[in-house]
CSV table of C-alpha atoms in Angstrom, one decimal:
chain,number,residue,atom,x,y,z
A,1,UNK,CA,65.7,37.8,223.0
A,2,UNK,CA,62.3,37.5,224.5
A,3,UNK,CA,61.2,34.5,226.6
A,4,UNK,CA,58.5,33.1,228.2
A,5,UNK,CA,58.8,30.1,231.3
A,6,UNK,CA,56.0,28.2,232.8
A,7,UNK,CA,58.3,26.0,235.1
A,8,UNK,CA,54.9,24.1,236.0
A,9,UNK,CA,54.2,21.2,233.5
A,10,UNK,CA,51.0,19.8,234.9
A,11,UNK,CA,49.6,20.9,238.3
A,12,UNK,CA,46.6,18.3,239.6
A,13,UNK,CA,43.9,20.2,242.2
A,14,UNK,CA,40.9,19.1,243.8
A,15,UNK,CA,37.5,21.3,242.8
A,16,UNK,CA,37.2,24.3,245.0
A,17,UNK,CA,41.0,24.8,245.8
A,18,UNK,CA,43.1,27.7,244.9
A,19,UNK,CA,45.9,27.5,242.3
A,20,UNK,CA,48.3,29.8,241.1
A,21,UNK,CA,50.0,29.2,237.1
A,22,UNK,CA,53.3,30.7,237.4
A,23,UNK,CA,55.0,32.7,234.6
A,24,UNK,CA,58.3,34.1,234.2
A,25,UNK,CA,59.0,36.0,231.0
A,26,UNK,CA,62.7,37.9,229.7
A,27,UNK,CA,61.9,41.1,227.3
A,28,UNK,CA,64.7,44.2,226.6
A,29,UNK,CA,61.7,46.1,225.6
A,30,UNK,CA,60.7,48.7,227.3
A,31,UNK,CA,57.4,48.7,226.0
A,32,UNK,CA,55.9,44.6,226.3
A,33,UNK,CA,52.5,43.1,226.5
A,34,UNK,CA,52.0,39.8,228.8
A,35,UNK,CA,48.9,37.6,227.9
A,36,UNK,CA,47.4,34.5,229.3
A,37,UNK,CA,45.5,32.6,227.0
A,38,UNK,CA,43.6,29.3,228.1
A,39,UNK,CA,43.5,25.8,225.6
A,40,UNK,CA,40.6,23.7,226.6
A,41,UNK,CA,40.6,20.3,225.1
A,42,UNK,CA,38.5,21.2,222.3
A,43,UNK,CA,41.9,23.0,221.0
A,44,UNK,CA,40.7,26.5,221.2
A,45,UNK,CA,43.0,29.4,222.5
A,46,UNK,CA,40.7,31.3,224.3
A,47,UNK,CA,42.3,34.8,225.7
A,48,UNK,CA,41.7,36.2,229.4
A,49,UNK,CA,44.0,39.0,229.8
A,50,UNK,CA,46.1,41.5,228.4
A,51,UNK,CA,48.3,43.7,230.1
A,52,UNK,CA,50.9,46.1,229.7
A,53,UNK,CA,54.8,46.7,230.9
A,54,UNK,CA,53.2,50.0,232.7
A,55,UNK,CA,50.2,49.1,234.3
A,56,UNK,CA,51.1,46.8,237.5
A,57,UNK,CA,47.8,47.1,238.8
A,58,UNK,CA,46.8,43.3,239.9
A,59,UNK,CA,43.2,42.4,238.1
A,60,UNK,CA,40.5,40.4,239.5
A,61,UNK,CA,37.8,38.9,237.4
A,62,UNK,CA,35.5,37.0,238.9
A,63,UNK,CA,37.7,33.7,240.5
A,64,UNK,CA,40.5,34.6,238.5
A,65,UNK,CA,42.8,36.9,239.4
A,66,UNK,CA,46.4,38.7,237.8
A,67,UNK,CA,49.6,39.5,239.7
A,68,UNK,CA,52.0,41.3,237.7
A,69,UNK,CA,55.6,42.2,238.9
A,70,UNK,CA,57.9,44.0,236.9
A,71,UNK,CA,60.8,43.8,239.6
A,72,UNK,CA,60.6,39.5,239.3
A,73,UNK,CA,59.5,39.4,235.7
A,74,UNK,CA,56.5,37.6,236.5
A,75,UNK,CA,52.7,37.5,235.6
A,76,UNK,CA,50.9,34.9,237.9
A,77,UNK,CA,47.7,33.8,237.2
A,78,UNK,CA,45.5,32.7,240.5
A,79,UNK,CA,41.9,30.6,240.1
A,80,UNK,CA,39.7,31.0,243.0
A,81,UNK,CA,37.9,27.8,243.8
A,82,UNK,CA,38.5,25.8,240.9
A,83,UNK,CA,35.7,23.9,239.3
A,84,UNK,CA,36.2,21.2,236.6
A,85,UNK,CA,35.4,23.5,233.8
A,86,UNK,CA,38.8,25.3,234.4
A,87,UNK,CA,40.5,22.0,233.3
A,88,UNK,CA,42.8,23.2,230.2
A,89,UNK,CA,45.8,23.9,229.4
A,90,UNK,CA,47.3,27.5,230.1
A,91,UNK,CA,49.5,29.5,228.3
A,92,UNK,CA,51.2,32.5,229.4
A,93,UNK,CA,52.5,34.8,225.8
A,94,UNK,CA,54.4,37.9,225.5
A,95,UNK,CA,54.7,41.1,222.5
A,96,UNK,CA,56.4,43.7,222.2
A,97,UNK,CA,54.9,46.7,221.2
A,98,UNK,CA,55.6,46.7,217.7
A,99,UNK,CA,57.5,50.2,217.7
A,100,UNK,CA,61.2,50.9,216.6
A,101,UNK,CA,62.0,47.2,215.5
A,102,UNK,CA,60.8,45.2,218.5
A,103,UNK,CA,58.4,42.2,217.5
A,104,UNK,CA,54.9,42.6,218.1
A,105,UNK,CA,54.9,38.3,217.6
A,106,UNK,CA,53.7,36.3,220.5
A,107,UNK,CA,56.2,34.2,222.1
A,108,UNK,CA,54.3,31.7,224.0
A,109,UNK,CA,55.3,29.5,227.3
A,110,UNK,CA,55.0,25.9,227.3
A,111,UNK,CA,52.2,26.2,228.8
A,112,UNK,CA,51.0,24.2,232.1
A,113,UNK,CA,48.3,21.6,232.2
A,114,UNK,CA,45.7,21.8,235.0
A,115,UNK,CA,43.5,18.7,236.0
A,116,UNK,CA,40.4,20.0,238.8
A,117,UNK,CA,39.4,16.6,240.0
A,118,UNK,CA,35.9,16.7,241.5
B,1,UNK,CA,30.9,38.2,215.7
B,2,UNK,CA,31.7,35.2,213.6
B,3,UNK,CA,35.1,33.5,214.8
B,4,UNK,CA,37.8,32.6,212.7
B,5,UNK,CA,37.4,29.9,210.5
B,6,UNK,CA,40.1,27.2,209.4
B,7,UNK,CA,39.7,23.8,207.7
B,8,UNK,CA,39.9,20.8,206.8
B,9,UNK,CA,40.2,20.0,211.6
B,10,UNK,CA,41.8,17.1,210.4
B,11,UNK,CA,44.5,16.0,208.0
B,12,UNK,CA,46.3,12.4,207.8
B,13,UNK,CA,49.0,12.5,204.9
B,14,UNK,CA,52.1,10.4,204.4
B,15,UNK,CA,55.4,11.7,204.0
B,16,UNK,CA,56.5,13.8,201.0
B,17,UNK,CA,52.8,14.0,200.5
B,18,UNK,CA,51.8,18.2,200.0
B,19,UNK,CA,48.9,19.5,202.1
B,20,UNK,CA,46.8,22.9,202.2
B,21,UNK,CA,45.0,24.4,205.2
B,22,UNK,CA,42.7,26.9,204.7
B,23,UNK,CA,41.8,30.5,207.4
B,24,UNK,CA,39.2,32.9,206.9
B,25,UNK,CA,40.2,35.6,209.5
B,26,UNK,CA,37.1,37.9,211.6
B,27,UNK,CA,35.7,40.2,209.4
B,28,UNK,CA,37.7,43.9,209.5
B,29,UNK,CA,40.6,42.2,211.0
B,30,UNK,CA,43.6,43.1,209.0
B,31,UNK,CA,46.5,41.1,210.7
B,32,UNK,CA,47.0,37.4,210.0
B,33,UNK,CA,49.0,34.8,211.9
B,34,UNK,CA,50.0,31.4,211.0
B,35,UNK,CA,51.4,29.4,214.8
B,36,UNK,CA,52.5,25.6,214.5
B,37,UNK,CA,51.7,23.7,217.8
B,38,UNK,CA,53.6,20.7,218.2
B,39,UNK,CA,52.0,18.9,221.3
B,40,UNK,CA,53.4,19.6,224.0
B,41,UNK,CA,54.5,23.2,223.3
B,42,UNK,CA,53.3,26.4,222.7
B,43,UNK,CA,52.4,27.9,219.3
B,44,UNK,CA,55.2,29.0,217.5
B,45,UNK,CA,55.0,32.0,214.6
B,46,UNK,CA,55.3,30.6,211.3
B,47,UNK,CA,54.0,34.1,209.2
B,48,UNK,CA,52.2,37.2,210.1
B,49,UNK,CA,50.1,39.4,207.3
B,50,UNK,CA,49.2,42.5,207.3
B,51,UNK,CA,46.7,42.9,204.7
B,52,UNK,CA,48.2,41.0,201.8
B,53,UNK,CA,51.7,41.7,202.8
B,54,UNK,CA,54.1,39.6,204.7
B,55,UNK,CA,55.5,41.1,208.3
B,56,UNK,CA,57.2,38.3,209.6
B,57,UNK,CA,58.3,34.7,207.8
B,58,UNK,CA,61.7,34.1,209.7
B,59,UNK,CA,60.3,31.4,211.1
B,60,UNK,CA,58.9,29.6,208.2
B,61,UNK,CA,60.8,26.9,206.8
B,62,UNK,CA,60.7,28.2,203.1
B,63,UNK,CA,61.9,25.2,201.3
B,64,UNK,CA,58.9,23.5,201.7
B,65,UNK,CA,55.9,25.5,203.4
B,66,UNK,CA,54.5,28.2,202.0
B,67,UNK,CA,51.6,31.0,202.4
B,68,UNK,CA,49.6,33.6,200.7
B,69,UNK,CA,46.7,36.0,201.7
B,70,UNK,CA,46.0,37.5,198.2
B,71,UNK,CA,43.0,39.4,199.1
B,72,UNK,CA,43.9,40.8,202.0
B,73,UNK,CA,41.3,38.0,203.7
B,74,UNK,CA,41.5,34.4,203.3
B,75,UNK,CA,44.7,33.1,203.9
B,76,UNK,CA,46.1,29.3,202.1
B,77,UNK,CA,49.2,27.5,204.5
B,78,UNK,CA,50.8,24.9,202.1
B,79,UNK,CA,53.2,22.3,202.9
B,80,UNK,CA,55.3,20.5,200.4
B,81,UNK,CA,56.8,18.0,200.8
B,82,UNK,CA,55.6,16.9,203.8
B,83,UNK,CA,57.8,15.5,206.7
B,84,UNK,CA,56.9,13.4,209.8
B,85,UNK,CA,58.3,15.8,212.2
B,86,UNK,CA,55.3,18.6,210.7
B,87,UNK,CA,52.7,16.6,212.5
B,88,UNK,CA,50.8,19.6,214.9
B,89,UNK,CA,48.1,21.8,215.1
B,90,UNK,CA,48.1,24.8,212.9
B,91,UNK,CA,46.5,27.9,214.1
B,92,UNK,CA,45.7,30.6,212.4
B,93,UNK,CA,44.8,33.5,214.3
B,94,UNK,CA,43.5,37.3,213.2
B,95,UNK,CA,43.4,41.0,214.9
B,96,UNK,CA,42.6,44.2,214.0
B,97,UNK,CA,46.3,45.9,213.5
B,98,UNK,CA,50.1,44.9,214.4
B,99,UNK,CA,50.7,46.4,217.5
B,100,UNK,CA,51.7,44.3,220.4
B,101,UNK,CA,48.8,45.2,222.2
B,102,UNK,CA,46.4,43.9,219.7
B,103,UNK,CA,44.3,40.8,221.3
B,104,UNK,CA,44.5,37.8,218.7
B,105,UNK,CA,42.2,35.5,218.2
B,106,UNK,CA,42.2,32.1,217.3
B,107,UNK,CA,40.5,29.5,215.0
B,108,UNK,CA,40.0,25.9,216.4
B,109,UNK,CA,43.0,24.8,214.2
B,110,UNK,CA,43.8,22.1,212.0
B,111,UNK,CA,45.4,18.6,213.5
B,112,UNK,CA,47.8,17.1,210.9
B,113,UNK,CA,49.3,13.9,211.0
B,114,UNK,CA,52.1,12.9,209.0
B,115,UNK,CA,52.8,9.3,208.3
């Protein structure tokens, strides 16, 4: 069965420190898709990133940036100098791809809750 | 691009009560989704379309919600009867095929309360 774990509930920063969103997911497909999706309060999921169980190229994107590790089953999501605008909640998701019976559904993570005090 | 579209945002009910919410998916996308968010969790799958057909409804308690997407477009989410513990935010959420890969995007959802 596929599973997605974001151990952190709510994580509480001060603007201009780094944070990391951890994210710990459990496919037997060989073929996956890892997402991170962000929830402001307005109620919005807004995506960010898609990747794939072959690429484990780490992605940068301005202050936010992607580790994916295959050998831990993780897909970390790192803000650079938060501001108070990155205040939402985050949610790490996973498909599979859809192909010989596997789900293409999103399975979503609790999610984790980040305040950037300024 | 317009976004997708859902309404009423807000629904109060009592229980036993039916309700419909209404999703009008991005324009060329032919996959529809259907999540229930109940607060403090992620969105869970309730049904997936693909076109007007249905590609995943284990998930959707069947004795009293239902959906359709006759068109291929607009998509209807009822719930009857209503029960308290159905009080979340549903999402609905489009893309442009089936496979995993596909981005989804979502709607602002609707918040319903169920007293």
């Amino acid at each position: 069965a596929q599973k997605v774990t974001q151990a952190q509930t709510e994580i509480s920063v001060v603007e201009k420190e780094d944070v990391t969103l951890d994210c710990v997911y459990e496919t037997r497909d060989t073929t996956y898709y890892l997402f991170w999706y962000k929830q402001p309060p307005s109620g919005e999921l807004v995506f960010l990133i898609r990747r794939n169980s072959f690429d484990e190229q780490n992605e940068i994107s301005g202050r936010y940036s992607w580790n994916f590790q295959k050998s831990t089953s993780s897909f970390n999501f790192t803000i650079t100098a938060s501001q108070v605008v990155d205040s939402a909640v985050y949610f790490c998701a996973l498909s599979g791809g859809g192909y010989g019976g596997a789900t293409n559904k999103l399975i979503f993570g609790t999610g984790t809750l980040l305040a950037v005090q300024p | 691009e317009a976004g997708v579209a859902q309404s009423p945002r807000y629904k109060i009910i009592e229980k036993r009560q039916s309700v419909a919410f209404w999703c009008n998916p991005i324009s060329g996308h032919a996959t529809l989704y259907w999540y229930q968010q109940i607060l403090g969790q992620g969105p869970k799958l309730l049904i997936q379309f693909q076109n007007n057909g249905v590609v995943d409804d284990s998930q959707l308690p069947k004795d009293r919600f239902s959906a359709e997407r006759l068109k291929g477009v607009d998509s209807t989410l009822k719930i009857q009867p209503a029960k308290l513990e159905d009080s979340a935010v549903y999402l609905c959420a489009s893309s442009r095929g089936t496979g995993g890969y596909n981005e989804q995007f979502f709607g602002p959802g609707t918040r319903l309360t169920v007293l």
